[in-house]
Amino acid sequence: MAMVIQQQQQQQRESSSGSINKHQLDNGKYVRYTAEQVEALERVYSECPKPSSLRRQQLIRECPILSNIEPKQIKVWFQNRRCREKQRKEASRLQTVNRKLTAMNKLLMEENDRLQKQVSQLVCENGYMKQQLRTAPATTDASCDSVVTTPQHSLRDANNPAGLLSIAEETLAEFLSKATGTAVDWVQMPGMKPGPDSVGIFAISQSCSGVAARACGLIAEILKDRPSWFRDCRSLEVFTMFPAGNAGTIELLYTQAYAPTTLAPARDFWTLRYTTTLDNGSLVVCERSLSGSGAGPNPASAAQFVRAEMLPSGCLIRPCDGGGSIIHIVDHLNLEAWSVPEVLRPLYESSKVVAQRMTIAALRYVRQIAQETSGEVVYGLGRQPAVLRTFSQRLSRGFNDAVNGFNDDGWSLMTCDGAEDVIIAVNSTKSLSTASNPTNSLAFLGGILCAKASMLLQNVPPALLVRFLREHRSEWADFNVDAYSAASLKAGSYAYPGMRPTRFTGSQIIMPLGHTIEHEELLEVIRLEGHSLAQEDAFVSRDIHLLQICSGVDENAVGACSELVFAPIDEMFPDDGPLLPSGFRIIPLDSKTPDTPDTLTAHRTLDLTSSLEVGPATNPAAGDSSSCHHTRSVLTIAFQFPFESNLQDNVATMARQYVRSVISSVQRVAMAICPSGLSPTLGPKLSPGSPEALTLAHWICQSYSYHLGAELLRSDSVGGDSVLKNLWQHSDAILCCSLKSMPVFIFANQAGLDMLETTLVALQDITLDKIFDESGRKALCADFAKLMQQGFTYLPAGICMSTMGRHVSYEQAVAWKVLAPEDNTVHCLAFSFINWSFV
């Protein structure tokens, strides 16, 4: 130990470069290592930085040039070498952090200057308004219009290069006013604090048309290949491109974006993109929508999309002192929220979602590429980072394709009566054979079948639910269904329904492959251990391997969706192996806000059944004190199954039953993991294919006959399971609402959903007061006592409102109590709107 301390003291007096190239002889003097000795030691160090005592002795024996050096000296040399390497890495890290902090400080100073200018501008406007109010209180200043204007440019302006250049220059000016100016009222993204380890500085719009997000980050370059980093981008096609000034280019683009759930249509964009260099050397890529009907390469497929608007957006890349670049990213979109059910509108009106899905994703992707290139990212199973990134993209894209089911991809819905809670789509044109192996056993399959469904979750943390589904697969998955999907990857596999029975041992082994920089997405291989139940195959392994991505497990990430997507793979795990992704996606919606005075008034007006509530008395005027803590999210489930042509119906039946069992398991899990103090609500509680819906259908018809002395359905249509089908197809709009202080709808037939222009999932978020106009609410309140006393009442002709804001007229409405036969208690209220039509 004294020898080591003496060596370290000597190192402090001499240069670090010479200290590791000397060794001490018996007389206490230091002698330099020869170049050959240093080279031999460096070779060993590159293979093993910390050799054992036996390895050091072996080194002396194998290298004659080291024979005059004692083992202790060899040990000290390796200690010093490791210390020097550690110091070098630490110095490099500190230099990198210093450069980041310097650039971040510059960004913060610029942001501070921008805010000061904004404050000065607001002070001037405030003083001007006060002066105007004193001198001419009756007049209104028309000069205070918003500085954010987005004129619509028709295709007439785009018919010539001069018109496009004019639009491009205007887009550039508006984009720069958002990226570095005060054109948008920016606020810091919740939970995203700037720092040396953060990706950048993020902000979202507080009040402007559309939804917008902005980011400032430290990166070297940004890719215009949007599908590579934007998982929701289905395709991007450049229709035309021509040069502009300052070595710039103008492009006309058609972009398609996936819908995140089965409850909403996909979006597309027809945009102009302008790339140019500013006088200060900065590079600008800005983009905006063009009005018109640019339908893309396939006008027929464009019918499945809603045309969204991209307001001036893009990126500004500025050279940074000390290397690298500073980039400002602005994403400003109008996603046409009117075209989706009301329950989903917060998703399309949230700047936080745009920030997570686009703005932050762009910076994270570029940072990921930079660290992979520098070798800072280590992946498992000897895979190259680019290969594993491709796997993640293929899983995400395959899942999005299954959820959306575009016609131009070959998807079509199987024949159904519309009363199914699980959607079955089939693709007979999709082949899973790979380019390198066209004789893959999947090539002979009849096609792909997808079973998918969406449901509303309330008070269930998405990140917690996905973590549970990932870690406890046996709680919801059927091992034999996984085995059926996996068997399709192997030649000579067992085909449904003649598969050999297999027992799942319950063991799930998670083998990490890699993760993104901030661990927001994990890529892993799952091995499920199974054994055959057949005696002749008792010792044959039936293990199943799944490739899986898991994202959104951070509960503090605002606006991020949580996903668990997986696909069976061959145990050899080839790079170009076929993938058939299935999984879950949970999209959080904005939390419900406390009641406003207007909604409190509505609560008082329609507090029809507060006296019927079971439990402690509540003050309806006080509202729900915990409503601000309630969280809502939409869960989308999609499972894909390969099938042979002669087994399509069998596989469809199996898939529908399996997805229903998964939904039931997820509901049970959600009840178990719901935070204490909150009551989880899962929907749809009464999906048309469920036993509960069948029971309710019988109660509705029986109660109608009991109270009104007439038949709601024909007498030959109320037996067995047919009652639900006939009620679902009834021409009158039939709706049921709960008996609560604020009645909400829990069930509707197809006509009822059409009248309200909604879905079964969104139905449970619609309160009774939202569908009636003022006269309708007064009529209902006036007859409510009669309804509760005699069990039914007739409402006169009137007008109600759909969720899309359209007026609906009806000739007459009937309301009656739905009784539960077991104890003759009131289960809910039913309404039938007769001869309804849109005004």
Short mmCIF file of N, CA, C and O in Angstrom, two decimals, residues 178 184-190 192 201-215 230 232 311 313 329-337 344-361 557-561 587-591:
data_model
loop_
_atom_site.label_atom_id
_atom_site.label_comp_id
_atom_site.label_asym_id
_atom_site.label_seq_id
_atom_site.Cartn_x
_atom_site.Cartn_y
_atom_site.Cartn_z
N LYS A 178 -43.19 33.12 -34.91
CA LYS A 178 -43.57 32.15 -33.88
C LYS A 178 -42.34 31.54 -33.22
O LYS A 178 -42.32 31.31 -32.01
N VAL A 184 -47.18 33.98 -30.89
CA VAL A 184 -47.99 33.03 -30.12
C VAL A 184 -47.67 33.21 -28.64
O VAL A 184 -46.50 33.43 -28.27
N ASP A 185 -48.69 33.15 -27.82
CA ASP A 185 -48.50 33.26 -26.37
C ASP A 185 -48.03 31.90 -25.85
O ASP A 185 -48.82 31.01 -25.56
N TRP A 186 -46.71 31.74 -25.72
CA TRP A 186 -46.13 30.46 -25.31
C TRP A 186 -46.06 30.34 -23.79
O TRP A 186 -45.79 31.32 -23.10
N VAL A 187 -46.31 29.14 -23.28
CA VAL A 187 -46.11 28.83 -21.87
C VAL A 187 -45.28 27.55 -21.79
O VAL A 187 -45.30 26.72 -22.69
N GLN A 188 -44.53 27.40 -20.70
CA GLN A 188 -43.65 26.23 -20.57
C GLN A 188 -44.47 24.95 -20.48
O GLN A 188 -45.49 24.88 -19.81
N MET A 189 -43.98 23.93 -21.17
CA MET A 189 -44.62 22.62 -21.15
C MET A 189 -44.57 22.06 -19.73
O MET A 189 -43.49 21.98 -19.13
N PRO A 190 -45.71 21.69 -19.14
CA PRO A 190 -45.70 21.15 -17.77
C PRO A 190 -44.80 19.93 -17.65
O PRO A 190 -44.83 19.03 -18.49
N MET A 192 -41.60 19.70 -18.01
CA MET A 192 -40.43 19.66 -18.89
C MET A 192 -39.54 20.85 -18.54
O MET A 192 -39.59 21.90 -19.17
N ILE A 201 -35.79 23.00 -24.58
CA ILE A 201 -36.78 23.83 -23.90
C ILE A 201 -38.08 23.72 -24.69
O ILE A 201 -38.10 23.95 -25.90
N PHE A 202 -39.17 23.37 -24.01
CA PHE A 202 -40.42 23.10 -24.69
C PHE A 202 -41.50 24.05 -24.18
O PHE A 202 -41.56 24.37 -23.00
N ALA A 203 -42.34 24.49 -25.12
CA ALA A 203 -43.44 25.39 -24.78
C ALA A 203 -44.65 24.99 -25.61
O ALA A 203 -44.52 24.41 -26.69
N ILE A 204 -45.83 25.31 -25.09
CA ILE A 204 -47.08 25.05 -25.81
C ILE A 204 -47.89 26.34 -25.84
O ILE A 204 -47.67 27.26 -25.04
N SER A 205 -48.81 26.42 -26.80
CA SER A 205 -49.62 27.62 -26.94
C SER A 205 -50.65 27.70 -25.83
O SER A 205 -51.20 26.68 -25.38
N GLN A 206 -50.89 28.93 -25.39
CA GLN A 206 -51.87 29.13 -24.32
C GLN A 206 -53.23 29.53 -24.89
O GLN A 206 -54.26 29.06 -24.44
N SER A 207 -53.22 30.39 -25.89
CA SER A 207 -54.48 30.80 -26.50
C SER A 207 -54.19 31.25 -27.93
O SER A 207 -53.61 32.31 -28.15
N CYS A 208 -54.57 30.41 -28.87
CA CYS A 208 -54.44 30.76 -30.28
C CYS A 208 -55.31 29.81 -31.07
O CYS A 208 -55.80 28.82 -30.54
N SER A 209 -55.53 30.13 -32.33
CA SER A 209 -56.31 29.23 -33.17
C SER A 209 -55.50 27.96 -33.41
O SER A 209 -54.31 28.02 -33.68
N GLY A 210 -56.17 26.81 -33.32
CA GLY A 210 -55.45 25.56 -33.46
C GLY A 210 -54.66 25.22 -32.21
O GLY A 210 -54.82 25.82 -31.15
N VAL A 211 -53.78 24.24 -32.34
CA VAL A 211 -52.91 23.83 -31.24
C VAL A 211 -51.48 23.92 -31.71
O VAL A 211 -51.16 23.58 -32.85
N ALA A 212 -50.60 24.41 -30.83
CA ALA A 212 -49.22 24.66 -31.24
C ALA A 212 -48.26 24.23 -30.15
O ALA A 212 -48.57 24.25 -28.96
N ALA A 213 -47.07 23.85 -30.57
CA ALA A 213 -45.99 23.48 -29.65
C ALA A 213 -44.68 23.98 -30.24
O ALA A 213 -44.50 24.02 -31.45
N ARG A 214 -43.75 24.35 -29.35
CA ARG A 214 -42.46 24.87 -29.79
C ARG A 214 -41.36 24.23 -28.96
O ARG A 214 -41.56 23.89 -27.80
N ALA A 215 -40.19 24.05 -29.57
CA ALA A 215 -39.05 23.47 -28.88
C ALA A 215 -37.78 24.16 -29.32
O ALA A 215 -37.65 24.59 -30.47
N PHE A 230 -41.81 10.48 -36.84
CA PHE A 230 -43.19 10.75 -36.45
C PHE A 230 -44.00 9.48 -36.67
O PHE A 230 -44.36 9.13 -37.78
N ASP A 232 -46.96 8.66 -36.15
CA ASP A 232 -48.31 8.78 -36.67
C ASP A 232 -48.35 9.09 -38.17
O ASP A 232 -49.43 9.18 -38.75
N LEU A 311 -50.81 25.23 -39.93
CA LEU A 311 -50.48 26.65 -39.94
C LEU A 311 -48.97 26.79 -40.01
O LEU A 311 -48.25 25.81 -39.78
N SER A 313 -45.43 26.42 -39.76
CA SER A 313 -44.66 25.62 -38.82
C SER A 313 -43.30 25.34 -39.43
O SER A 313 -43.01 25.73 -40.57
N ILE A 329 -38.12 24.53 -33.10
CA ILE A 329 -39.16 23.78 -33.81
C ILE A 329 -40.53 24.32 -33.40
O ILE A 329 -40.80 24.51 -32.21
N VAL A 330 -41.37 24.57 -34.36
CA VAL A 330 -42.74 25.00 -34.11
C VAL A 330 -43.67 24.07 -34.89
O VAL A 330 -43.49 23.87 -36.10
N ASP A 331 -44.63 23.49 -34.20
CA ASP A 331 -45.69 22.69 -34.82
C ASP A 331 -47.03 23.34 -34.48
O ASP A 331 -47.41 23.41 -33.30
N HIS A 332 -47.73 23.84 -35.49
CA HIS A 332 -48.99 24.56 -35.28
C HIS A 332 -50.03 23.96 -36.22
O HIS A 332 -49.91 24.06 -37.44
N LEU A 333 -51.03 23.29 -35.65
CA LEU A 333 -51.98 22.51 -36.42
C LEU A 333 -53.41 22.85 -36.05
O LEU A 333 -53.70 23.22 -34.91
N ASN A 334 -54.28 22.70 -37.02
CA ASN A 334 -55.72 22.70 -36.78
C ASN A 334 -56.23 21.34 -37.23
O ASN A 334 -56.33 21.05 -38.42
N LEU A 335 -56.53 20.47 -36.26
CA LEU A 335 -56.84 19.08 -36.54
C LEU A 335 -58.33 18.83 -36.77
O LEU A 335 -58.76 17.68 -36.79
N GLU A 336 -59.11 19.91 -36.93
CA GLU A 336 -60.54 19.78 -37.23
C GLU A 336 -61.24 18.90 -36.20
O GLU A 336 -61.78 17.84 -36.51
N ALA A 337 -61.23 19.37 -34.96
CA ALA A 337 -61.79 18.58 -33.86
C ALA A 337 -63.29 18.34 -34.01
O ALA A 337 -63.84 17.42 -33.41
N LEU A 344 -63.60 12.66 -27.64
CA LEU A 344 -62.23 12.68 -28.15
C LEU A 344 -61.72 14.07 -28.48
O LEU A 344 -60.53 14.23 -28.80
N ARG A 345 -62.57 15.06 -28.43
CA ARG A 345 -62.15 16.40 -28.86
C ARG A 345 -60.99 16.97 -28.04
O ARG A 345 -60.15 17.67 -28.60
N PRO A 346 -60.91 16.71 -26.73
CA PRO A 346 -59.73 17.21 -26.01
C PRO A 346 -58.41 16.70 -26.59
O PRO A 346 -57.40 17.40 -26.53
N LEU A 347 -58.44 15.51 -27.17
CA LEU A 347 -57.23 14.96 -27.78
C LEU A 347 -56.81 15.77 -28.99
O LEU A 347 -55.61 15.96 -29.24
N TYR A 348 -57.77 16.28 -29.74
CA TYR A 348 -57.49 17.04 -30.96
C TYR A 348 -57.39 18.53 -30.70
O TYR A 348 -57.14 19.30 -31.63
N GLU A 349 -57.61 18.94 -29.48
CA GLU A 349 -57.51 20.36 -29.12
C GLU A 349 -56.41 20.61 -28.10
O GLU A 349 -56.36 21.66 -27.47
N SER A 350 -55.53 19.65 -27.91
CA SER A 350 -54.49 19.73 -26.88
C SER A 350 -53.13 20.03 -27.49
O SER A 350 -52.63 19.26 -28.32
N SER A 351 -52.53 21.14 -27.08
CA SER A 351 -51.16 21.45 -27.50
C SER A 351 -50.17 20.48 -26.86
O SER A 351 -49.10 20.22 -27.42
N LYS A 352 -50.50 19.93 -25.69
CA LYS A 352 -49.59 19.00 -25.02
C LYS A 352 -49.42 17.73 -25.85
O LYS A 352 -48.31 17.18 -25.93
N VAL A 353 -50.50 17.25 -26.45
CA VAL A 353 -50.42 16.04 -27.27
C VAL A 353 -49.56 16.30 -28.50
O VAL A 353 -48.72 15.48 -28.88
N VAL A 354 -49.74 17.47 -29.13
CA VAL A 354 -48.92 17.82 -30.29
C VAL A 354 -47.45 17.89 -29.89
O VAL A 354 -46.56 17.42 -30.62
N ALA A 355 -47.19 18.46 -28.72
CA ALA A 355 -45.80 18.56 -28.25
C ALA A 355 -45.18 17.18 -28.07
O ALA A 355 -44.04 16.93 -28.49
N GLN A 356 -45.91 16.26 -27.45
CA GLN A 356 -45.36 14.93 -27.18
C GLN A 356 -45.21 14.11 -28.46
O GLN A 356 -44.18 13.47 -28.68
N ARG A 357 -46.22 14.13 -29.33
CA ARG A 357 -46.22 13.25 -30.50
C ARG A 357 -45.33 13.77 -31.62
O ARG A 357 -44.82 12.98 -32.41
N MET A 358 -45.12 15.10 -31.70
CA MET A 358 -44.37 15.65 -32.83
C MET A 358 -43.13 16.40 -32.39
O MET A 358 -42.01 16.01 -32.71
N THR A 359 -43.31 17.47 -31.62
CA THR A 359 -42.20 18.39 -31.34
C THR A 359 -41.11 17.71 -30.53
O THR A 359 -39.93 17.74 -30.91
N ILE A 360 -41.49 17.12 -29.41
CA ILE A 360 -40.49 16.45 -28.57
C ILE A 360 -39.94 15.22 -29.27
O ILE A 360 -38.74 14.92 -29.17
N ALA A 361 -40.80 14.51 -30.00
CA ALA A 361 -40.35 13.31 -30.71
C ALA A 361 -39.26 13.64 -31.73
O ALA A 361 -38.32 12.85 -31.92
N ALA A 557 -45.10 12.24 -17.55
CA ALA A 557 -45.06 12.77 -18.91
C ALA A 557 -46.45 13.27 -19.28
O ALA A 557 -47.40 12.50 -19.37
N VAL A 558 -46.58 14.58 -19.48
CA VAL A 558 -47.88 15.19 -19.77
C VAL A 558 -48.21 15.02 -21.25
O VAL A 558 -47.40 15.35 -22.11
N GLY A 559 -49.40 14.47 -21.53
CA GLY A 559 -49.86 14.35 -22.91
C GLY A 559 -49.35 13.15 -23.66
O GLY A 559 -49.68 12.96 -24.83
N ALA A 560 -48.52 12.32 -23.03
CA ALA A 560 -47.95 11.16 -23.73
C ALA A 560 -48.91 9.98 -23.64
O ALA A 560 -49.49 9.72 -22.60
N CYS A 561 -49.06 9.26 -24.76
CA CYS A 561 -49.89 8.06 -24.73
C CYS A 561 -49.02 6.86 -24.35
O CYS A 561 -47.81 6.87 -24.50
N ILE A 587 -54.70 6.42 -24.63
CA ILE A 587 -54.49 7.83 -24.93
C ILE A 587 -55.16 8.65 -23.84
O ILE A 587 -56.39 8.61 -23.70
N PRO A 588 -54.41 9.40 -23.06
CA PRO A 588 -55.03 10.22 -22.02
C PRO A 588 -55.73 11.43 -22.61
O PRO A 588 -55.25 12.04 -23.57
N LEU A 589 -56.87 11.75 -22.08
CA LEU A 589 -57.59 12.96 -22.43
C LEU A 589 -57.39 13.98 -21.31
O LEU A 589 -57.05 13.62 -20.19
N ASP A 590 -57.58 15.25 -21.63
CA ASP A 590 -57.38 16.27 -20.62
C ASP A 590 -58.29 16.01 -19.43
O ASP A 590 -59.45 15.59 -19.59
N SER A 591 -57.77 16.27 -18.23
CA SER A 591 -58.56 16.06 -17.02
C SER A 591 -59.78 16.97 -17.02
O SER A 591 -59.75 18.08 -17.54
#
